[in-house]
Amino acid sequence: EVQLVESGGGLVQPGKSLRLSCAVSGFKFDDYAMHWVRQTPGKGLEWVAGVSWNSGNIGYAESVRGRFTISRDNAENSLYLEMNSLRDEDTALYYCAKDQSDTILWFDNWGQGTVVTVSS
Amino acid sequence: IMVTQSPATLSLSPGERATLSCRASLTISSNLAWYQQKPGQAPRLLIYEASTRATGIPARFRGSGSGTEFTLTISSLQSEDFAVYFCQQYNTWPLTFGQGTKVEIK
């Protein structure tokens, strides 16, 4: 059974940093691309970043480029999102999602999410 | 690429057919996926490549379209199908979602 478990969310002040982690199991991690997707009541679903199986292809949403960094550790079956210079508008539920392929396409499995709240 | 879904809300009775639309601002070939989301749950993949059902998805869910116009049809609504549905294009980065269509019980 595929499992994706996010952690690292919480309350953080604007301008500060936070690191999200996603621990995976139930599939061969280094065969698939991985993503972070966030959701807010007002803006719906927003793809944040994606990384191919070997980290050779990485993409970001315009809203986070230059502030967020996605990375993966295939030896540890883990995905990460380093979030710097956080803004109020980064407040959301952040999902870790598995791609159905080794490149960046669509999401066939999702975690339950971790909440990030940016507020002073 | 902007993705626009319509209608925002669809009020139907169990057993009725649901037709949901998704329009891309530029042509995306068949590079479109559909997801279902129920309250308190993560989205679930229904359809990819515009018309291929994901593993375990019932045959009453049918995706169609190419280019800029796409449709998700639920042939006969079951109680468990009342949810929010999102489409997502993966033709061009950044990947983008529609704003969702809520299918509610009439």
PDB file of C-alpha atoms in Angstrom:
ATOM      1  CA  GLU A   1       0.000   0.000   0.000  1.00  0.00           C
ATOM      2  CA  VAL A   2       1.317   3.401  -1.000  1.00  0.00           C
ATOM      3  CA  GLN A   3       1.723   5.734   1.970  1.00  0.00           C
ATOM      4  CA  LEU A   4       2.806   9.370   1.977  1.00  0.00           C
ATOM      5  CA  VAL A   5       3.148  11.044   5.369  1.00  0.00           C
ATOM      6  CA  GLU A   6       3.855  14.755   5.581  1.00  0.00           C
ATOM      7  CA  SER A   7       5.332  16.514   8.585  1.00  0.00           C
ATOM      8  CA  GLY A   8       6.886  19.824   9.538  1.00  0.00           C
ATOM      9  CA  GLY A   9       3.925  22.166   9.239  1.00  0.00           C
ATOM     10  CA  GLY A  10       3.045  24.717  11.868  1.00  0.00           C
ATOM     11  CA  LEU A  11       2.666  28.384  12.736  1.00  0.00           C
ATOM     12  CA  VAL A  12       5.475  30.637  11.497  1.00  0.00           C
ATOM     13  CA  GLN A  13       5.959  34.388  11.265  1.00  0.00           C
ATOM     14  CA  PRO A  14       6.175  36.166   7.921  1.00  0.00           C
ATOM     15  CA  GLY A  15       9.722  36.233   6.590  1.00  0.00           C
ATOM     16  CA  LYS A  16      10.738  33.090   8.474  1.00  0.00           C
ATOM     17  CA  SER A  17      11.534  29.613   7.179  1.00  0.00           C
ATOM     18  CA  LEU A  18      10.033  26.152   7.492  1.00  0.00           C
ATOM     19  CA  ARG A  19      10.983  22.734   6.173  1.00  0.00           C
ATOM     20  CA  LEU A  20       8.381  20.171   5.218  1.00  0.00           C
ATOM     21  CA  SER A  21       9.142  16.464   4.938  1.00  0.00           C
ATOM     22  CA  CYS A  22       7.309  13.582   3.326  1.00  0.00           C
ATOM     23  CA  ALA A  23       8.125   9.993   4.241  1.00  0.00           C
ATOM     24  CA  VAL A  24       6.983   7.430   1.713  1.00  0.00           C
ATOM     25  CA  SER A  25       6.510   3.682   1.655  1.00  0.00           C
ATOM     26  CA  GLY A  26       4.806   1.013  -0.399  1.00  0.00           C
ATOM     27  CA  PHE A  27       6.485   1.742  -3.733  1.00  0.00           C
ATOM     28  CA  LYS A  28       9.925   2.086  -5.257  1.00  0.00           C
ATOM     29  CA  PHE A  29      10.534   5.749  -4.495  1.00  0.00           C
ATOM     30  CA  ASP A  30      13.343   6.336  -6.974  1.00  0.00           C
ATOM     31  CA  ASP A  31      11.171   5.220  -9.903  1.00  0.00           C
ATOM     32  CA  TYR A  32       8.798   8.168  -9.638  1.00  0.00           C
ATOM     33  CA  ALA A  33       8.656  11.932  -9.728  1.00  0.00           C
ATOM     34  CA  MET A  34       7.257  13.646  -6.641  1.00  0.00           C
ATOM     35  CA  HIS A  35       5.434  16.892  -5.957  1.00  0.00           C
ATOM     36  CA  TRP A  36       4.192  19.358  -3.395  1.00  0.00           C
ATOM     37  CA  VAL A  37       0.682  20.710  -3.945  1.00  0.00           C
ATOM     38  CA  ARG A  38      -1.078  23.171  -1.659  1.00  0.00           C
ATOM     39  CA  GLN A  39      -4.702  23.959  -1.061  1.00  0.00           C
ATOM     40  CA  THR A  40      -6.522  26.930   0.379  1.00  0.00           C
ATOM     41  CA  PRO A  41     -10.269  27.562   0.587  1.00  0.00           C
ATOM     42  CA  GLY A  42      -9.924  30.686  -1.503  1.00  0.00           C
ATOM     43  CA  LYS A  43      -7.437  29.624  -4.197  1.00  0.00           C
ATOM     44  CA  GLY A  44      -8.205  25.934  -4.499  1.00  0.00           C
ATOM     45  CA  LEU A  45      -5.405  23.568  -5.509  1.00  0.00           C
ATOM     46  CA  GLU A  46      -2.021  24.971  -6.523  1.00  0.00           C
ATOM     47  CA  TRP A  47       0.968  22.947  -7.687  1.00  0.00           C
ATOM     48  CA  VAL A  48       3.968  24.219  -5.741  1.00  0.00           C
ATOM     49  CA  ALA A  49       6.914  22.198  -7.024  1.00  0.00           C
ATOM     50  CA  GLY A  50       7.876  18.914  -8.616  1.00  0.00           C
ATOM     51  CA  VAL A  51      11.056  16.855  -8.908  1.00  0.00           C
ATOM     52  CA  SER A  52      11.787  14.008 -11.305  1.00  0.00           C
ATOM     53  CA  TRP A  53      13.014  10.610 -10.135  1.00  0.00           C
ATOM     54  CA  ASN A  54      16.696  11.547 -10.195  1.00  0.00           C
ATOM     55  CA  SER A  55      16.297  15.277  -9.417  1.00  0.00           C
ATOM     56  CA  GLY A  56      17.346  16.040 -12.994  1.00  0.00           C
ATOM     57  CA  ASN A  57      14.117  17.930 -13.679  1.00  0.00           C
ATOM     58  CA  ILE A  58      12.741  20.373 -11.123  1.00  0.00           C
ATOM     59  CA  GLY A  59       9.904  22.847 -11.553  1.00  0.00           C
ATOM     60  CA  TYR A  60       8.265  25.509  -9.424  1.00  0.00           C
ATOM     61  CA  ALA A  61       5.157  27.631  -9.437  1.00  0.00           C
ATOM     62  CA  GLU A  62       5.918  31.270 -10.178  1.00  0.00           C
ATOM     63  CA  SER A  63       4.538  32.236  -6.766  1.00  0.00           C
ATOM     64  CA  VAL A  64       7.279  30.314  -4.921  1.00  0.00           C
ATOM     65  CA  ARG A  65      10.230  30.329  -7.323  1.00  0.00           C
ATOM     66  CA  GLY A  66      13.336  31.677  -5.609  1.00  0.00           C
ATOM     67  CA  ARG A  67      11.869  31.183  -2.119  1.00  0.00           C
ATOM     68  CA  PHE A  68      11.059  27.438  -1.993  1.00  0.00           C
ATOM     69  CA  THR A  69      13.364  24.508  -2.765  1.00  0.00           C
ATOM     70  CA  ILE A  70      12.169  20.971  -3.413  1.00  0.00           C
ATOM     71  CA  SER A  71      14.554  18.082  -2.885  1.00  0.00           C
ATOM     72  CA  ARG A  72      14.526  14.349  -2.425  1.00  0.00           C
ATOM     73  CA  ASP A  73      16.659  11.704  -0.777  1.00  0.00           C
ATOM     74  CA  ASN A  74      16.156   8.436  -2.618  1.00  0.00           C
ATOM     75  CA  ALA A  75      18.196   6.510  -0.067  1.00  0.00           C
ATOM     76  CA  GLU A  76      15.881   7.701   2.692  1.00  0.00           C
ATOM     77  CA  ASN A  77      12.625   7.491   0.685  1.00  0.00           C
ATOM     78  CA  SER A  78      11.922  11.098   1.569  1.00  0.00           C
ATOM     79  CA  LEU A  79      10.799  14.298  -0.117  1.00  0.00           C
ATOM     80  CA  TYR A  80      11.419  17.774   1.243  1.00  0.00           C
ATOM     81  CA  LEU A  81      10.273  21.342   0.756  1.00  0.00           C
ATOM     82  CA  GLU A  82      12.439  24.116   2.132  1.00  0.00           C
ATOM     83  CA  MET A  83      10.334  27.265   2.433  1.00  0.00           C
ATOM     84  CA  ASN A  84      12.067  30.604   2.977  1.00  0.00           C
ATOM     85  CA  SER A  85      10.808  34.192   3.166  1.00  0.00           C
ATOM     86  CA  LEU A  86       7.337  32.942   3.980  1.00  0.00           C
ATOM     87  CA  ARG A  87       4.373  35.195   3.252  1.00  0.00           C
ATOM     88  CA  ASP A  88       0.803  35.317   4.537  1.00  0.00           C
ATOM     89  CA  GLU A  89      -0.365  33.937   1.194  1.00  0.00           C
ATOM     90  CA  ASP A  90       1.695  30.774   1.705  1.00  0.00           C
ATOM     91  CA  THR A  91      -0.777  29.723   4.397  1.00  0.00           C
ATOM     92  CA  ALA A  92      -2.292  26.454   3.162  1.00  0.00           C
ATOM     93  CA  LEU A  93      -2.614  22.723   3.547  1.00  0.00           C
ATOM     94  CA  TYR A  94       0.474  21.253   1.861  1.00  0.00           C
ATOM     95  CA  TYR A  95       0.178  17.846   0.229  1.00  0.00           C
ATOM     96  CA  CYS A  96       2.967  15.530  -0.822  1.00  0.00           C
ATOM     97  CA  ALA A  97       1.944  13.741  -4.024  1.00  0.00           C
ATOM     98  CA  LYS A  98       3.407  10.919  -6.090  1.00  0.00           C
ATOM     99  CA  ASP A  99       3.556  11.153  -9.858  1.00  0.00           C
ATOM    100  CA  GLN A 100       2.466   8.255 -11.988  1.00  0.00           C
ATOM    101  CA  SER A 101       5.687   8.510 -13.997  1.00  0.00           C
ATOM    102  CA  ASP A 102       9.352   9.309 -13.514  1.00  0.00           C
ATOM    103  CA  THR A 103       8.877  12.815 -14.862  1.00  0.00           C
ATOM    104  CA  ILE A 104       6.541  15.643 -13.893  1.00  0.00           C
ATOM    105  CA  LEU A 105       2.985  14.952 -15.044  1.00  0.00           C
ATOM    106  CA  TRP A 106       0.069  14.101 -12.738  1.00  0.00           C
ATOM    107  CA  PHE A 107      -0.559  12.815  -9.237  1.00  0.00           C
ATOM    108  CA  ASP A 108      -1.744   9.271  -8.554  1.00  0.00           C
ATOM    109  CA  ASN A 109      -1.333   9.189  -4.781  1.00  0.00           C
ATOM    110  CA  TRP A 110      -1.551  11.920  -2.158  1.00  0.00           C
ATOM    111  CA  GLY A 111      -0.718  12.238   1.516  1.00  0.00           C
ATOM    112  CA  GLN A 112      -3.150  13.697   4.024  1.00  0.00           C
ATOM    113  CA  GLY A 113      -1.324  17.005   4.169  1.00  0.00           C
ATOM    114  CA  THR A 114       0.343  19.235   6.733  1.00  0.00           C
ATOM    115  CA  VAL A 115      -0.938  22.702   7.609  1.00  0.00           C
ATOM    116  CA  VAL A 116       1.304  25.742   7.296  1.00  0.00           C
ATOM    117  CA  THR A 117       0.072  28.971   8.833  1.00  0.00           C
ATOM    118  CA  VAL A 118       2.037  32.162   8.216  1.00  0.00           C
ATOM    119  CA  SER A 119       0.995  34.876  10.626  1.00  0.00           C
ATOM    120  CA  SER A 120       2.485  37.384  12.988  1.00  0.00           C
TER     121      SER A 120
ATOM    122  CA  ILE B   1      -1.971  27.889 -19.026  1.00  0.00           C
ATOM    123  CA  MET B   2      -5.223  28.790 -17.301  1.00  0.00           C
ATOM    124  CA  VAL B   3      -7.767  26.060 -16.716  1.00  0.00           C
ATOM    125  CA  THR B   4     -11.419  27.027 -16.231  1.00  0.00           C
ATOM    126  CA  GLN B   5     -14.097  24.678 -14.959  1.00  0.00           C
ATOM    127  CA  SER B   6     -17.849  25.012 -15.317  1.00  0.00           C
ATOM    128  CA  PRO B   7     -20.266  25.075 -13.744  1.00  0.00           C
ATOM    129  CA  ALA B   8     -19.051  25.980 -10.268  1.00  0.00           C
ATOM    130  CA  THR B   9     -21.841  23.906  -8.731  1.00  0.00           C
ATOM    131  CA  LEU B  10     -24.000  21.155 -10.182  1.00  0.00           C
ATOM    132  CA  SER B  11     -27.130  20.164  -8.261  1.00  0.00           C
ATOM    133  CA  LEU B  12     -28.353  16.717  -9.276  1.00  0.00           C
ATOM    134  CA  SER B  13     -30.203  13.720  -7.904  1.00  0.00           C
ATOM    135  CA  PRO B  14     -28.783  10.198  -7.498  1.00  0.00           C
ATOM    136  CA  GLY B  15     -29.102   8.287 -10.739  1.00  0.00           C
ATOM    137  CA  GLU B  16     -28.810  11.393 -12.926  1.00  0.00           C
ATOM    138  CA  ARG B  17     -25.991  12.082 -15.378  1.00  0.00           C
ATOM    139  CA  ALA B  18     -23.397  14.682 -14.477  1.00  0.00           C
ATOM    140  CA  THR B  19     -21.481  16.583 -17.135  1.00  0.00           C
ATOM    141  CA  LEU B  20     -18.531  18.676 -15.993  1.00  0.00           C
ATOM    142  CA  SER B  21     -16.502  20.916 -18.285  1.00  0.00           C
ATOM    143  CA  CYS B  22     -12.891  22.005 -18.264  1.00  0.00           C
ATOM    144  CA  ARG B  23     -11.400  24.513 -20.699  1.00  0.00           C
ATOM    145  CA  ALA B  24      -7.707  25.289 -21.192  1.00  0.00           C
ATOM    146  CA  SER B  25      -6.538  28.725 -22.314  1.00  0.00           C
ATOM    147  CA  LEU B  26      -4.139  27.141 -24.831  1.00  0.00           C
ATOM    148  CA  THR B  27      -4.155  23.773 -26.537  1.00  0.00           C
ATOM    149  CA  ILE B  28      -2.895  20.987 -24.294  1.00  0.00           C
ATOM    150  CA  SER B  29      -3.426  17.947 -26.536  1.00  0.00           C
ATOM    151  CA  SER B  30      -4.743  15.209 -24.207  1.00  0.00           C
ATOM    152  CA  ASN B  31      -2.558  16.210 -21.271  1.00  0.00           C
ATOM    153  CA  LEU B  32      -5.339  16.512 -18.718  1.00  0.00           C
ATOM    154  CA  ALA B  33      -6.221  14.726 -15.496  1.00  0.00           C
ATOM    155  CA  TRP B  34      -9.355  14.736 -13.319  1.00  0.00           C
ATOM    156  CA  TYR B  35      -9.522  14.351  -9.540  1.00  0.00           C
ATOM    157  CA  GLN B  36     -12.299  13.852  -7.014  1.00  0.00           C
ATOM    158  CA  GLN B  37     -12.109  15.350  -3.536  1.00  0.00           C
ATOM    159  CA  LYS B  38     -14.424  14.687  -0.619  1.00  0.00           C
ATOM    160  CA  PRO B  39     -14.531  16.824   2.546  1.00  0.00           C
ATOM    161  CA  GLY B  40     -11.555  16.217   4.817  1.00  0.00           C
ATOM    162  CA  GLN B  41      -9.822  13.996   2.270  1.00  0.00           C
ATOM    163  CA  ALA B  42      -7.001  14.401  -0.190  1.00  0.00           C
ATOM    164  CA  PRO B  43      -7.850  14.468  -3.891  1.00  0.00           C
ATOM    165  CA  ARG B  44      -8.097  11.122  -5.687  1.00  0.00           C
ATOM    166  CA  LEU B  45      -7.005  10.567  -9.276  1.00  0.00           C
ATOM    167  CA  LEU B  46      -9.894   9.587 -11.548  1.00  0.00           C
ATOM    168  CA  ILE B  47      -8.737  10.128 -15.128  1.00  0.00           C
ATOM    169  CA  TYR B  48      -5.436  10.870 -16.891  1.00  0.00           C
ATOM    170  CA  GLU B  49      -4.511  11.465 -20.524  1.00  0.00           C
ATOM    171  CA  ALA B  50      -7.990  13.000 -20.786  1.00  0.00           C
ATOM    172  CA  SER B  51      -9.808   9.671 -21.041  1.00  0.00           C
ATOM    173  CA  THR B  52      -7.916   6.864 -19.256  1.00  0.00           C
ATOM    174  CA  ARG B  53      -9.470   5.766 -15.987  1.00  0.00           C
ATOM    175  CA  ALA B  54      -7.080   5.346 -13.067  1.00  0.00           C
ATOM    176  CA  THR B  55      -6.823   2.025 -11.270  1.00  0.00           C
ATOM    177  CA  GLY B  56     -10.019   1.091  -9.466  1.00  0.00           C
ATOM    178  CA  ILE B  57     -12.155   3.883 -10.918  1.00  0.00           C
ATOM    179  CA  PRO B  58     -15.663   2.695 -11.913  1.00  0.00           C
ATOM    180  CA  ALA B  59     -16.708   2.703 -15.547  1.00  0.00           C
ATOM    181  CA  ARG B  60     -19.440   5.278 -14.877  1.00  0.00           C
ATOM    182  CA  PHE B  61     -16.667   7.916 -14.887  1.00  0.00           C
ATOM    183  CA  ARG B  62     -15.771   8.869 -18.449  1.00  0.00           C
ATOM    184  CA  GLY B  63     -13.340  11.530 -19.600  1.00  0.00           C
ATOM    185  CA  SER B  64     -13.302  12.968 -23.099  1.00  0.00           C
ATOM    186  CA  GLY B  65     -11.931  15.828 -25.151  1.00  0.00           C
ATOM    187  CA  SER B  66      -8.644  17.139 -26.504  1.00  0.00           C
ATOM    188  CA  GLY B  67      -7.083  20.452 -27.406  1.00  0.00           C
ATOM    189  CA  THR B  68      -8.795  22.999 -25.193  1.00  0.00           C
ATOM    190  CA  GLU B  69     -12.181  21.445 -24.359  1.00  0.00           C
ATOM    191  CA  PHE B  70     -12.636  18.526 -21.981  1.00  0.00           C
ATOM    192  CA  THR B  71     -15.537  16.809 -20.277  1.00  0.00           C
ATOM    193  CA  LEU B  72     -15.947  14.497 -17.313  1.00  0.00           C
ATOM    194  CA  THR B  73     -19.190  12.555 -17.423  1.00  0.00           C
ATOM    195  CA  ILE B  74     -20.597  10.530 -14.561  1.00  0.00           C
ATOM    196  CA  SER B  75     -23.235   8.374 -16.192  1.00  0.00           C
ATOM    197  CA  SER B  76     -25.420   7.660 -13.166  1.00  0.00           C
ATOM    198  CA  LEU B  77     -24.605   9.449  -9.925  1.00  0.00           C
ATOM    199  CA  GLN B  78     -24.124   7.273  -6.867  1.00  0.00           C
ATOM    200  CA  SER B  79     -24.278   8.654  -3.326  1.00  0.00           C
ATOM    201  CA  GLU B  80     -20.488   8.437  -3.028  1.00  0.00           C
ATOM    202  CA  ASP B  81     -19.972  10.600  -6.124  1.00  0.00           C
ATOM    203  CA  PHE B  82     -21.171  13.823  -4.528  1.00  0.00           C
ATOM    204  CA  ALA B  83     -17.903  15.677  -4.140  1.00  0.00           C
ATOM    205  CA  VAL B  84     -15.722  18.364  -5.711  1.00  0.00           C
ATOM    206  CA  TYR B  85     -14.007  17.605  -9.018  1.00  0.00           C
ATOM    207  CA  PHE B  86     -10.845  19.270 -10.293  1.00  0.00           C
ATOM    208  CA  CYS B  87      -9.122  19.099 -13.649  1.00  0.00           C
ATOM    209  CA  GLN B  88      -5.361  19.625 -14.064  1.00  0.00           C
ATOM    210  CA  GLN B  89      -3.243  20.232 -17.143  1.00  0.00           C
ATOM    211  CA  TYR B  90       0.266  18.836 -17.415  1.00  0.00           C
ATOM    212  CA  ASN B  91       1.113  19.929 -20.944  1.00  0.00           C
ATOM    213  CA  THR B  92       3.164  22.917 -19.818  1.00  0.00           C
ATOM    214  CA  TRP B  93       4.856  23.997 -16.602  1.00  0.00           C
ATOM    215  CA  PRO B  94       3.651  25.233 -14.247  1.00  0.00           C
ATOM    216  CA  LEU B  95       1.100  22.489 -13.771  1.00  0.00           C
ATOM    217  CA  THR B  96      -2.278  24.146 -13.194  1.00  0.00           C
ATOM    218  CA  PHE B  97      -5.649  23.167 -11.785  1.00  0.00           C
ATOM    219  CA  GLY B  98      -9.136  24.347 -12.469  1.00  0.00           C
ATOM    220  CA  GLN B  99     -11.027  25.939  -9.609  1.00  0.00           C
ATOM    221  CA  GLY B 100     -13.295  22.933  -9.157  1.00  0.00           C
ATOM    222  CA  THR B 101     -16.903  21.884  -9.725  1.00  0.00           C
ATOM    223  CA  LYS B 102     -18.965  20.873  -6.724  1.00  0.00           C
ATOM    224  CA  VAL B 103     -21.492  18.132  -7.442  1.00  0.00           C
ATOM    225  CA  GLU B 104     -24.157  18.374  -4.769  1.00  0.00           C
ATOM    226  CA  ILE B 105     -27.334  16.513  -3.991  1.00  0.00           C
ATOM    227  CA  LYS B 106     -30.429  18.268  -5.286  1.00  0.00           C
TER     228      LYS B 106
END
